[in-house]
Amino acid sequence: MASAVKTSRPGYGHLLRTPGAWTFVLPGFLARQPFAMLTIGITLLVQSTTGSYGSAGAVTAATGVSMALFAPQSGKLADRFGQRAVLLPGVLIHVVGVATLITLALAHAPLWALLAVAVPTGASTPQVGPMVRARWAAKLGGSPLMPTAAAFESVTDEFTFVVGPVLATALCTGIHPAAGLVAEAVLTLAGGLLFASQRRTQPPVHRAEAADRPRASALSVPGVRVLIVALLGIGTVFGGMQVSLTAFTQHIGHPGINGVLYGIFAAGNMLAGIACGAIAWKVGPRRRLLVAYGLLALATTPLWTATAVPLLAAIGLVVGLCIAPALISGYTLVESLVPAAARTEAFTWLTGAVALGQAAASSAAGQLTDRFGPSAGFLVPLAGTALALTVLLTLRAHLAPRASTVVASQGSAAAADAAADAAPEERERELASA
């Protein structure tokens, strides 16, 4: 059984003092940096070689969709055979795919060839973030540090999405259009191999199953399906903001401030993530998710009305502040909803949902912008979060933790509150068994 860290007040200091944590935190940080460099690197390279934003968008979308669809399968395989067994061949296939894509783009190959290569390139993208989250879950068990770990990972992911695109853009525009993808492939190879070498902290492999009972997928858990919808909605915020901020700044004749506005939005997300990890929560993750998601949907409402840069920056900051609590609560719920044998798969479903929502929102926001002007694209985050919030409120009972998890975690305030959030009849059964 995984060792759990006991602490009266969870915090980042306690979290990072978890035995063995640094052996996967640092390699994991390096290995996930290329994740945010891939799509922007493809966009800049294909646009440079074809002269078409449409072709660049099509290849990028093919990469993102294949990544979202195949990521859960890699997570399922990692749960069954171990992270190292999945990561090593995946890294090699991905590097070969990126190299082939670069070669074809520079040779001015037809669009269908680029699309064909984009599919395996996206499908083999290493899912290091979910693997790190699974290692935290295996290490901490039912510890009250789990929300802190979720917050820490959220901040790390957001930092990746701030640094990665900037680095890829600088390399593509300052050195060579293919330089961003070359760096992505090199970092993927080096970081992936280093992370895979950390065998001692990878979660236990769950191969043994009863002969008459097939292995259950994380997707069979109703709560996971609800969380997928929630994170699809969060993905629409990322995709809609990226496209709409670019269109808005170009419309007003100041495209250079696009990075500043998106940086303010991302900074709000990071600050909220840091704060979430530092708080000793007395409210369960399900209730936190519902409240935070309601605030997120409300915060996206005035985006399309903003006509001045300072106002748009302020609204973007508020939107960013609302994302992290919802995202962190969603990832925290996985521990109480999903058996250990399927957690990596569950995390990859959620990560893939964000990527899929982002890809769909980018396309929808682009279409709305072309037809109705730069402000219309901001309606996409509003629509995406409103629909997801409706699903969350309707199906919130599915987010109640499994009884066995609640009983095993009675020592933490968050677990006790999660039990209070459960349906009355389920709560009575849990208290009786406790």
Short mmCIF file of C-alpha atoms in Angstrom, two decimals:
data_model
loop_
_atom_site.label_atom_id
_atom_site.label_comp_id
_atom_site.label_asym_id
_atom_site.label_seq_id
_atom_site.Cartn_x
_atom_site.Cartn_y
_atom_site.Cartn_z
CA MET A 1 0.00 0.00 0.00
CA ALA A 2 1.27 3.49 -0.87
CA SER A 3 2.60 5.52 2.01
CA ALA A 4 0.54 8.55 2.97
CA VAL A 5 1.95 11.77 4.33
CA LYS A 6 0.29 12.92 7.55
CA THR A 7 0.09 16.63 8.24
CA SER A 8 -2.25 18.92 10.11
CA ARG A 9 -1.93 21.76 7.61
CA PRO A 10 -1.25 20.82 3.99
CA GLY A 11 1.19 23.07 2.15
CA TYR A 12 3.75 23.08 -0.63
CA GLY A 13 6.59 22.62 1.86
CA HIS A 14 5.01 19.46 3.25
CA LEU A 15 4.23 18.24 -0.25
CA LEU A 16 7.76 18.61 -1.59
CA ARG A 17 9.17 16.89 1.49
CA THR A 18 7.30 13.73 0.51
CA PRO A 19 9.97 11.01 0.26
CA GLY A 20 11.03 10.51 -3.35
CA ALA A 21 8.97 13.43 -4.68
CA TRP A 22 11.87 15.32 -6.25
CA THR A 23 12.91 12.24 -8.23
CA PHE A 24 9.80 12.57 -10.40
CA VAL A 25 8.89 16.26 -9.96
CA LEU A 26 12.02 17.62 -11.68
CA PRO A 27 12.16 15.10 -14.56
CA GLY A 28 8.40 15.49 -14.96
CA PHE A 29 8.75 19.27 -15.19
CA LEU A 30 11.35 18.93 -17.96
CA ALA A 31 9.46 16.22 -19.83
CA ARG A 32 6.17 18.15 -19.99
CA GLN A 33 7.64 21.39 -21.40
CA PRO A 34 7.36 20.21 -25.04
CA PHE A 35 3.62 19.55 -24.61
CA ALA A 36 2.77 23.23 -25.08
CA MET A 37 5.35 23.72 -27.86
CA LEU A 38 3.94 21.17 -30.29
CA THR A 39 0.84 22.85 -31.71
CA ILE A 40 2.31 26.35 -31.94
CA GLY A 41 5.46 24.90 -33.54
CA ILE A 42 3.37 23.08 -36.15
CA THR A 43 1.29 26.18 -36.84
CA LEU A 44 4.32 28.39 -37.44
CA LEU A 45 6.18 25.82 -39.56
CA VAL A 46 3.24 24.87 -41.80
CA GLN A 47 2.15 28.48 -42.26
CA SER A 48 5.68 29.42 -43.22
CA THR A 49 6.03 26.65 -45.80
CA THR A 50 2.51 26.81 -47.26
CA GLY A 51 1.60 30.45 -46.74
CA SER A 52 -1.83 29.33 -45.51
CA TYR A 53 -3.24 29.75 -42.02
CA GLY A 54 -6.01 27.37 -43.03
CA SER A 55 -3.57 24.56 -43.79
CA ALA A 56 -1.65 25.28 -40.60
CA GLY A 57 -4.88 25.18 -38.59
CA ALA A 58 -5.94 21.91 -40.19
CA VAL A 59 -2.66 20.15 -39.38
CA THR A 60 -2.67 21.56 -35.86
CA ALA A 61 -6.27 20.46 -35.31
CA ALA A 62 -5.49 16.94 -36.56
CA THR A 63 -2.63 16.76 -34.06
CA GLY A 64 -4.77 18.02 -31.18
CA VAL A 65 -7.73 15.75 -31.87
CA SER A 66 -5.56 12.63 -32.21
CA MET A 67 -3.79 13.57 -28.99
CA ALA A 68 -7.10 13.90 -27.15
CA LEU A 69 -8.48 10.61 -28.51
CA PHE A 70 -5.40 8.45 -28.01
CA ALA A 71 -4.15 9.87 -24.69
CA PRO A 72 -6.63 7.85 -22.57
CA GLN A 73 -5.50 4.65 -24.26
CA SER A 74 -1.89 5.35 -23.31
CA GLY A 75 -3.05 6.01 -19.76
CA LYS A 76 -4.92 2.72 -19.67
CA LEU A 77 -1.85 0.87 -20.91
CA ALA A 78 0.31 2.65 -18.32
CA ASP A 79 -2.00 1.46 -15.54
CA ARG A 80 -1.77 -2.10 -16.83
CA PHE A 81 1.87 -2.43 -17.90
CA GLY A 82 3.63 0.45 -16.13
CA GLN A 83 4.48 4.00 -17.15
CA ARG A 84 7.97 3.15 -18.38
CA ALA A 85 6.69 0.44 -20.74
CA VAL A 86 4.35 2.94 -22.41
CA LEU A 87 6.54 6.04 -22.26
CA LEU A 88 9.65 4.67 -23.94
CA PRO A 89 8.09 3.53 -27.25
CA GLY A 90 5.77 6.54 -27.22
CA VAL A 91 8.68 8.97 -26.99
CA LEU A 92 10.50 7.29 -29.86
CA ILE A 93 7.40 7.21 -32.10
CA HIS A 94 6.70 10.87 -31.33
CA VAL A 95 10.23 12.00 -32.16
CA VAL A 96 10.11 10.10 -35.46
CA GLY A 97 6.72 11.65 -36.21
CA VAL A 98 7.95 15.19 -35.55
CA ALA A 99 11.07 14.62 -37.68
CA THR A 100 8.92 13.30 -40.54
CA LEU A 101 6.53 16.22 -40.27
CA ILE A 102 9.41 18.71 -40.42
CA THR A 103 10.88 16.94 -43.45
CA LEU A 104 7.57 16.89 -45.34
CA ALA A 105 6.77 20.51 -44.53
CA LEU A 106 10.18 21.75 -45.70
CA ALA A 107 9.79 19.63 -48.86
CA HIS A 108 6.41 21.33 -49.53
CA ALA A 109 4.55 18.04 -49.42
CA PRO A 110 0.78 18.09 -50.08
CA LEU A 111 -1.61 18.82 -47.23
CA TRP A 112 -2.90 15.24 -47.08
CA ALA A 113 0.62 13.99 -46.33
CA LEU A 114 1.03 16.48 -43.48
CA LEU A 115 -2.35 15.47 -42.06
CA ALA A 116 -1.42 11.79 -42.28
CA VAL A 117 1.75 12.33 -40.25
CA ALA A 118 0.05 14.69 -37.79
CA VAL A 119 -2.20 11.89 -36.52
CA PRO A 120 0.52 9.55 -35.13
CA THR A 121 2.54 12.57 -34.00
CA GLY A 122 -0.31 13.79 -31.82
CA ALA A 123 -1.37 10.30 -30.74
CA SER A 124 2.13 9.51 -29.42
CA THR A 125 2.56 12.75 -27.46
CA PRO A 126 3.86 11.64 -24.03
CA GLN A 127 1.25 12.18 -21.31
CA VAL A 128 3.73 13.13 -18.61
CA GLY A 129 1.37 15.39 -16.66
CA PRO A 130 -1.17 12.62 -15.94
CA MET A 131 1.68 10.25 -15.12
CA VAL A 132 3.06 12.68 -12.54
CA ARG A 133 -0.43 13.07 -11.03
CA ALA A 134 -0.74 9.30 -10.81
CA ARG A 135 2.59 9.15 -8.96
CA TRP A 136 1.37 11.74 -6.46
CA ALA A 137 -1.82 9.72 -5.93
CA ALA A 138 0.20 6.54 -5.38
CA LYS A 139 2.52 8.30 -2.94
CA LEU A 140 -0.06 10.21 -0.92
CA GLY A 141 -2.95 7.75 -0.81
CA GLY A 142 -5.73 9.33 1.27
CA SER A 143 -3.55 12.13 2.61
CA PRO A 144 -4.97 15.67 2.93
CA LEU A 145 -2.02 16.71 0.75
CA MET A 146 -3.80 15.46 -2.38
CA PRO A 147 -5.52 18.82 -3.09
CA THR A 148 -2.14 20.50 -2.63
CA ALA A 149 -0.58 18.10 -5.13
CA ALA A 150 -3.40 18.83 -7.60
CA ALA A 151 -2.80 22.57 -7.17
CA PHE A 152 0.94 22.14 -7.61
CA GLU A 153 0.42 20.23 -10.84
CA SER A 154 -2.06 22.81 -12.11
CA VAL A 155 0.46 25.60 -11.54
CA THR A 156 3.16 23.54 -13.25
CA ASP A 157 0.91 22.91 -16.25
CA GLU A 158 0.02 26.58 -16.53
CA PHE A 159 3.68 27.58 -16.31
CA THR A 160 4.33 25.15 -19.16
CA PHE A 161 1.66 26.78 -21.30
CA VAL A 162 3.15 30.21 -20.61
CA VAL A 163 6.78 29.32 -21.32
CA GLY A 164 6.37 26.71 -24.08
CA PRO A 165 4.60 28.84 -26.72
CA VAL A 166 6.93 31.79 -26.08
CA LEU A 167 10.02 29.60 -26.51
CA ALA A 168 8.68 27.91 -29.64
CA THR A 169 7.68 31.24 -31.20
CA ALA A 170 11.07 32.80 -30.47
CA LEU A 171 12.89 29.85 -32.03
CA CYS A 172 10.64 29.74 -35.12
CA THR A 173 10.80 33.48 -35.81
CA GLY A 174 14.36 34.13 -34.69
CA ILE A 175 16.25 31.09 -35.98
CA HIS A 176 14.28 28.94 -38.43
CA PRO A 177 10.60 28.02 -38.92
CA ALA A 178 11.41 24.41 -37.96
CA ALA A 179 13.50 25.31 -34.89
CA GLY A 180 10.52 25.21 -32.52
CA LEU A 181 9.62 21.64 -33.48
CA VAL A 182 13.27 20.55 -33.38
CA ALA A 183 13.51 21.83 -29.80
CA GLU A 184 10.22 20.10 -28.96
CA ALA A 185 11.54 16.77 -30.22
CA VAL A 186 14.86 17.12 -28.38
CA LEU A 187 13.17 18.03 -25.10
CA THR A 188 10.65 15.21 -25.50
CA LEU A 189 13.42 12.67 -26.01
CA ALA A 190 15.64 13.90 -23.17
CA GLY A 191 12.86 14.61 -20.68
CA GLY A 192 10.89 11.48 -21.53
CA LEU A 193 13.85 9.15 -21.11
CA LEU A 194 14.86 10.82 -17.84
CA PHE A 195 11.35 10.57 -16.44
CA ALA A 196 10.98 6.95 -17.56
CA SER A 197 14.19 6.06 -15.73
CA GLN A 198 12.57 6.91 -12.36
CA ARG A 199 11.21 3.42 -11.73
CA ARG A 200 10.97 3.52 -7.94
CA THR A 201 8.20 6.14 -7.84
CA GLN A 202 5.97 4.84 -10.62
CA PRO A 203 2.57 3.52 -9.44
CA PRO A 204 2.14 -0.22 -8.99
CA VAL A 205 1.18 -2.17 -12.09
CA HIS A 206 -2.34 -3.64 -11.93
CA ARG A 207 -2.22 -6.68 -14.20
CA ALA A 208 -3.97 -9.26 -12.07
CA GLU A 209 -7.71 -9.38 -12.59
CA ALA A 210 -10.27 -11.99 -11.73
CA ALA A 211 -10.74 -14.41 -14.59
CA ASP A 212 -14.46 -13.79 -14.76
CA ARG A 213 -14.27 -10.00 -14.43
CA PRO A 214 -12.90 -7.84 -17.26
CA ARG A 215 -10.76 -4.84 -16.43
CA ALA A 216 -12.93 -1.77 -15.95
CA SER A 217 -12.09 1.41 -17.80
CA ALA A 218 -11.99 4.74 -15.99
CA LEU A 219 -14.61 5.87 -18.49
CA SER A 220 -17.06 3.39 -16.97
CA VAL A 221 -17.16 5.54 -13.82
CA PRO A 222 -20.06 8.01 -14.21
CA GLY A 223 -18.23 10.71 -12.28
CA VAL A 224 -15.32 10.59 -14.73
CA ARG A 225 -17.70 11.21 -17.63
CA VAL A 226 -19.11 14.23 -15.80
CA LEU A 227 -15.60 15.55 -15.16
CA ILE A 228 -14.73 15.10 -18.85
CA VAL A 229 -17.61 17.43 -19.76
CA ALA A 230 -16.42 19.92 -17.15
CA LEU A 231 -12.88 19.95 -18.52
CA LEU A 232 -14.13 20.19 -22.09
CA GLY A 233 -15.74 23.43 -20.96
CA ILE A 234 -12.47 24.64 -19.45
CA GLY A 235 -10.74 23.78 -22.72
CA THR A 236 -13.16 26.08 -24.56
CA VAL A 237 -11.93 28.93 -22.39
CA PHE A 238 -8.30 28.34 -23.34
CA GLY A 239 -9.05 27.93 -27.05
CA GLY A 240 -11.54 30.78 -27.24
CA MET A 241 -9.25 33.18 -25.39
CA GLN A 242 -6.23 32.43 -27.58
CA VAL A 243 -8.04 33.06 -30.86
CA SER A 244 -10.19 35.95 -29.67
CA LEU A 245 -7.38 37.86 -28.00
CA THR A 246 -5.32 37.57 -31.18
CA ALA A 247 -8.22 38.81 -33.32
CA PHE A 248 -9.02 41.65 -30.90
CA THR A 249 -5.46 42.99 -30.76
CA GLN A 250 -5.09 42.81 -34.53
CA HIS A 251 -8.41 44.62 -34.96
CA ILE A 252 -7.33 47.55 -32.80
CA GLY A 253 -3.96 47.73 -34.55
CA HIS A 254 -1.80 46.59 -31.60
CA PRO A 255 -1.02 42.89 -32.20
CA GLY A 256 2.04 43.13 -29.96
CA ILE A 257 -0.06 43.32 -26.79
CA ASN A 258 -1.67 39.95 -27.46
CA GLY A 259 1.06 38.23 -25.44
CA VAL A 260 0.55 40.70 -22.59
CA LEU A 261 -3.20 40.09 -22.42
CA TYR A 262 -2.83 36.33 -22.57
CA GLY A 263 -0.05 36.54 -19.99
CA ILE A 264 -2.40 38.39 -17.61
CA PHE A 265 -5.04 35.70 -18.13
CA ALA A 266 -2.48 32.95 -17.49
CA ALA A 267 -1.07 34.80 -14.47
CA GLY A 268 -4.52 34.82 -12.87
CA ASN A 269 -4.70 31.08 -13.35
CA MET A 270 -1.27 30.54 -11.81
CA LEU A 271 -1.94 32.81 -8.82
CA ALA A 272 -5.24 31.07 -8.07
CA GLY A 273 -3.53 27.69 -8.38
CA ILE A 274 -0.84 28.68 -5.90
CA ALA A 275 -3.47 29.96 -3.47
CA CYS A 276 -5.57 26.79 -3.76
CA GLY A 277 -2.61 24.66 -2.80
CA ALA A 278 -1.78 26.81 0.22
CA ILE A 279 -5.26 26.67 1.76
CA ALA A 280 -6.27 23.97 4.24
CA TRP A 281 -9.70 23.31 2.74
CA LYS A 282 -12.67 22.49 4.98
CA VAL A 283 -14.96 22.20 1.96
CA GLY A 284 -15.03 19.03 -0.14
CA PRO A 285 -13.77 19.05 -3.73
CA ARG A 286 -17.21 18.42 -5.22
CA ARG A 287 -18.66 21.55 -3.64
CA ARG A 288 -15.55 23.54 -4.57
CA LEU A 289 -15.91 22.41 -8.19
CA LEU A 290 -19.55 23.47 -8.42
CA VAL A 291 -18.92 26.88 -6.86
CA ALA A 292 -15.77 27.57 -8.88
CA TYR A 293 -17.40 26.49 -12.13
CA GLY A 294 -20.38 28.76 -11.52
CA LEU A 295 -18.01 31.68 -10.95
CA LEU A 296 -16.07 30.76 -14.12
CA ALA A 297 -19.21 30.77 -16.26
CA LEU A 298 -20.20 34.11 -14.73
CA ALA A 299 -16.74 35.59 -15.32
CA THR A 300 -16.80 34.73 -19.05
CA THR A 301 -20.13 36.53 -19.55
CA PRO A 302 -18.82 40.11 -20.09
CA LEU A 303 -15.84 39.13 -22.30
CA TRP A 304 -17.62 39.82 -25.59
CA THR A 305 -18.68 43.29 -24.42
CA ALA A 306 -15.13 44.54 -23.71
CA THR A 307 -13.97 47.19 -26.16
CA ALA A 308 -10.97 48.63 -24.28
CA VAL A 309 -7.68 46.92 -23.52
CA PRO A 310 -7.65 47.68 -19.74
CA LEU A 311 -11.18 46.32 -19.33
CA LEU A 312 -10.39 43.18 -21.33
CA ALA A 313 -7.23 42.66 -19.27
CA ALA A 314 -9.20 42.95 -16.02
CA ILE A 315 -11.89 40.51 -17.17
CA GLY A 316 -9.25 38.11 -18.46
CA LEU A 317 -7.53 38.20 -15.08
CA VAL A 318 -10.78 37.32 -13.30
CA VAL A 319 -11.46 34.48 -15.74
CA GLY A 320 -7.96 33.13 -15.10
CA LEU A 321 -8.51 33.32 -11.34
CA CYS A 322 -11.64 31.17 -11.68
CA ILE A 323 -10.11 28.43 -13.84
CA ALA A 324 -7.56 27.00 -11.41
CA PRO A 325 -10.01 26.22 -8.54
CA ALA A 326 -12.32 24.37 -10.94
CA LEU A 327 -9.47 22.51 -12.62
CA ILE A 328 -7.80 21.53 -9.35
CA SER A 329 -11.06 20.34 -7.79
CA GLY A 330 -11.75 18.19 -10.83
CA TYR A 331 -8.37 16.48 -10.67
CA THR A 332 -8.68 16.06 -6.89
CA LEU A 333 -11.99 14.22 -7.28
CA VAL A 334 -10.31 11.51 -9.35
CA GLU A 335 -8.74 9.95 -6.26
CA SER A 336 -12.13 9.44 -4.60
CA LEU A 337 -13.97 8.34 -7.75
CA VAL A 338 -11.55 6.03 -9.55
CA PRO A 339 -9.81 2.86 -8.30
CA ALA A 340 -6.01 3.03 -8.24
CA ALA A 341 -5.80 0.59 -11.15
CA ALA A 342 -7.36 3.14 -13.53
CA ARG A 343 -6.16 6.52 -12.27
CA THR A 344 -3.55 7.24 -14.94
CA GLU A 345 -6.19 6.54 -17.55
CA ALA A 346 -8.62 8.86 -15.76
CA PHE A 347 -6.09 11.67 -15.62
CA THR A 348 -5.38 11.30 -19.35
CA TRP A 349 -9.10 11.44 -20.13
CA LEU A 350 -9.28 14.77 -18.32
CA THR A 351 -6.15 16.14 -19.97
CA GLY A 352 -7.42 14.98 -23.35
CA ALA A 353 -10.77 16.67 -22.67
CA VAL A 354 -9.03 20.01 -22.14
CA ALA A 355 -7.09 19.56 -25.39
CA LEU A 356 -10.22 18.57 -27.32
CA GLY A 357 -12.21 21.49 -25.94
CA GLN A 358 -9.36 23.83 -26.81
CA ALA A 359 -9.17 22.56 -30.40
CA ALA A 360 -12.94 22.79 -30.91
CA ALA A 361 -13.10 26.27 -29.38
CA SER A 362 -10.24 27.55 -31.53
CA SER A 363 -12.09 26.47 -34.66
CA ALA A 364 -15.46 27.83 -33.50
CA ALA A 365 -14.00 31.14 -32.32
CA GLY A 366 -12.18 31.55 -35.62
CA GLN A 367 -15.40 31.00 -37.60
CA LEU A 368 -17.34 33.45 -35.44
CA THR A 369 -14.58 36.03 -35.71
CA ASP A 370 -14.47 35.80 -39.50
CA ARG A 371 -18.24 36.21 -39.79
CA PHE A 372 -19.20 38.60 -37.01
CA GLY A 373 -16.07 40.41 -35.85
CA PRO A 374 -13.37 40.03 -33.17
CA SER A 375 -15.71 40.18 -30.17
CA ALA A 376 -17.88 37.27 -31.34
CA GLY A 377 -15.19 34.70 -30.58
CA PHE A 378 -15.48 35.50 -26.86
CA LEU A 379 -18.95 33.93 -26.89
CA VAL A 380 -17.33 30.50 -27.20
CA PRO A 381 -15.94 30.37 -23.61
CA LEU A 382 -19.31 31.58 -22.33
CA ALA A 383 -21.26 28.92 -24.24
CA GLY A 384 -18.79 26.16 -23.36
CA THR A 385 -18.74 26.85 -19.62
CA ALA A 386 -22.51 27.44 -19.43
CA LEU A 387 -23.26 24.08 -21.06
CA ALA A 388 -20.73 22.27 -18.88
CA LEU A 389 -22.11 23.93 -15.74
CA THR A 390 -25.59 22.73 -16.65
CA VAL A 391 -24.30 19.16 -16.92
CA LEU A 392 -22.40 19.48 -13.64
CA LEU A 393 -25.43 20.69 -11.72
CA THR A 394 -27.70 18.07 -13.27
CA LEU A 395 -25.35 15.12 -12.68
CA ARG A 396 -23.58 16.30 -9.53
CA ALA A 397 -24.69 13.18 -7.62
CA HIS A 398 -22.24 11.16 -9.74
CA LEU A 399 -19.36 13.16 -8.22
CA ALA A 400 -19.99 11.81 -4.71
CA PRO A 401 -16.91 9.82 -3.57
CA ARG A 402 -16.94 6.05 -3.39
CA ALA A 403 -17.92 4.88 0.09
CA SER A 404 -14.70 2.89 0.56
CA THR A 405 -12.61 5.94 -0.19
CA VAL A 406 -14.49 8.16 2.22
CA VAL A 407 -14.23 5.66 5.05
CA ALA A 408 -10.50 5.19 4.44
CA SER A 409 -9.97 8.95 4.51
CA GLN A 410 -12.03 9.90 7.55
CA GLY A 411 -8.97 11.61 9.09
CA SER A 412 -8.96 14.56 6.69
CA ALA A 413 -11.35 17.49 6.81
CA ALA A 414 -11.74 17.48 3.05
CA ALA A 415 -12.80 13.83 3.08
CA ALA A 416 -15.26 14.43 5.88
CA ASP A 417 -16.78 17.31 3.94
CA ALA A 418 -16.87 15.19 0.81
CA ALA A 419 -18.89 12.65 2.76
CA ALA A 420 -21.27 15.41 3.82
CA ASP A 421 -21.68 16.33 0.16
CA ALA A 422 -22.84 12.81 -0.71
CA ALA A 423 -26.46 11.83 -1.18
CA PRO A 424 -28.27 11.41 2.21
CA GLU A 425 -28.83 7.69 1.87
CA GLU A 426 -25.22 7.08 0.82
CA ARG A 427 -23.97 9.25 3.68
CA GLU A 428 -25.96 7.19 6.18
CA ARG A 429 -24.37 3.98 4.87
CA GLU A 430 -20.89 5.53 5.07
CA LEU A 431 -21.38 6.77 8.64
CA ALA A 432 -22.74 3.41 9.70
CA SER A 433 -19.75 1.58 8.22
CA ALA A 434 -17.37 4.07 9.83
#
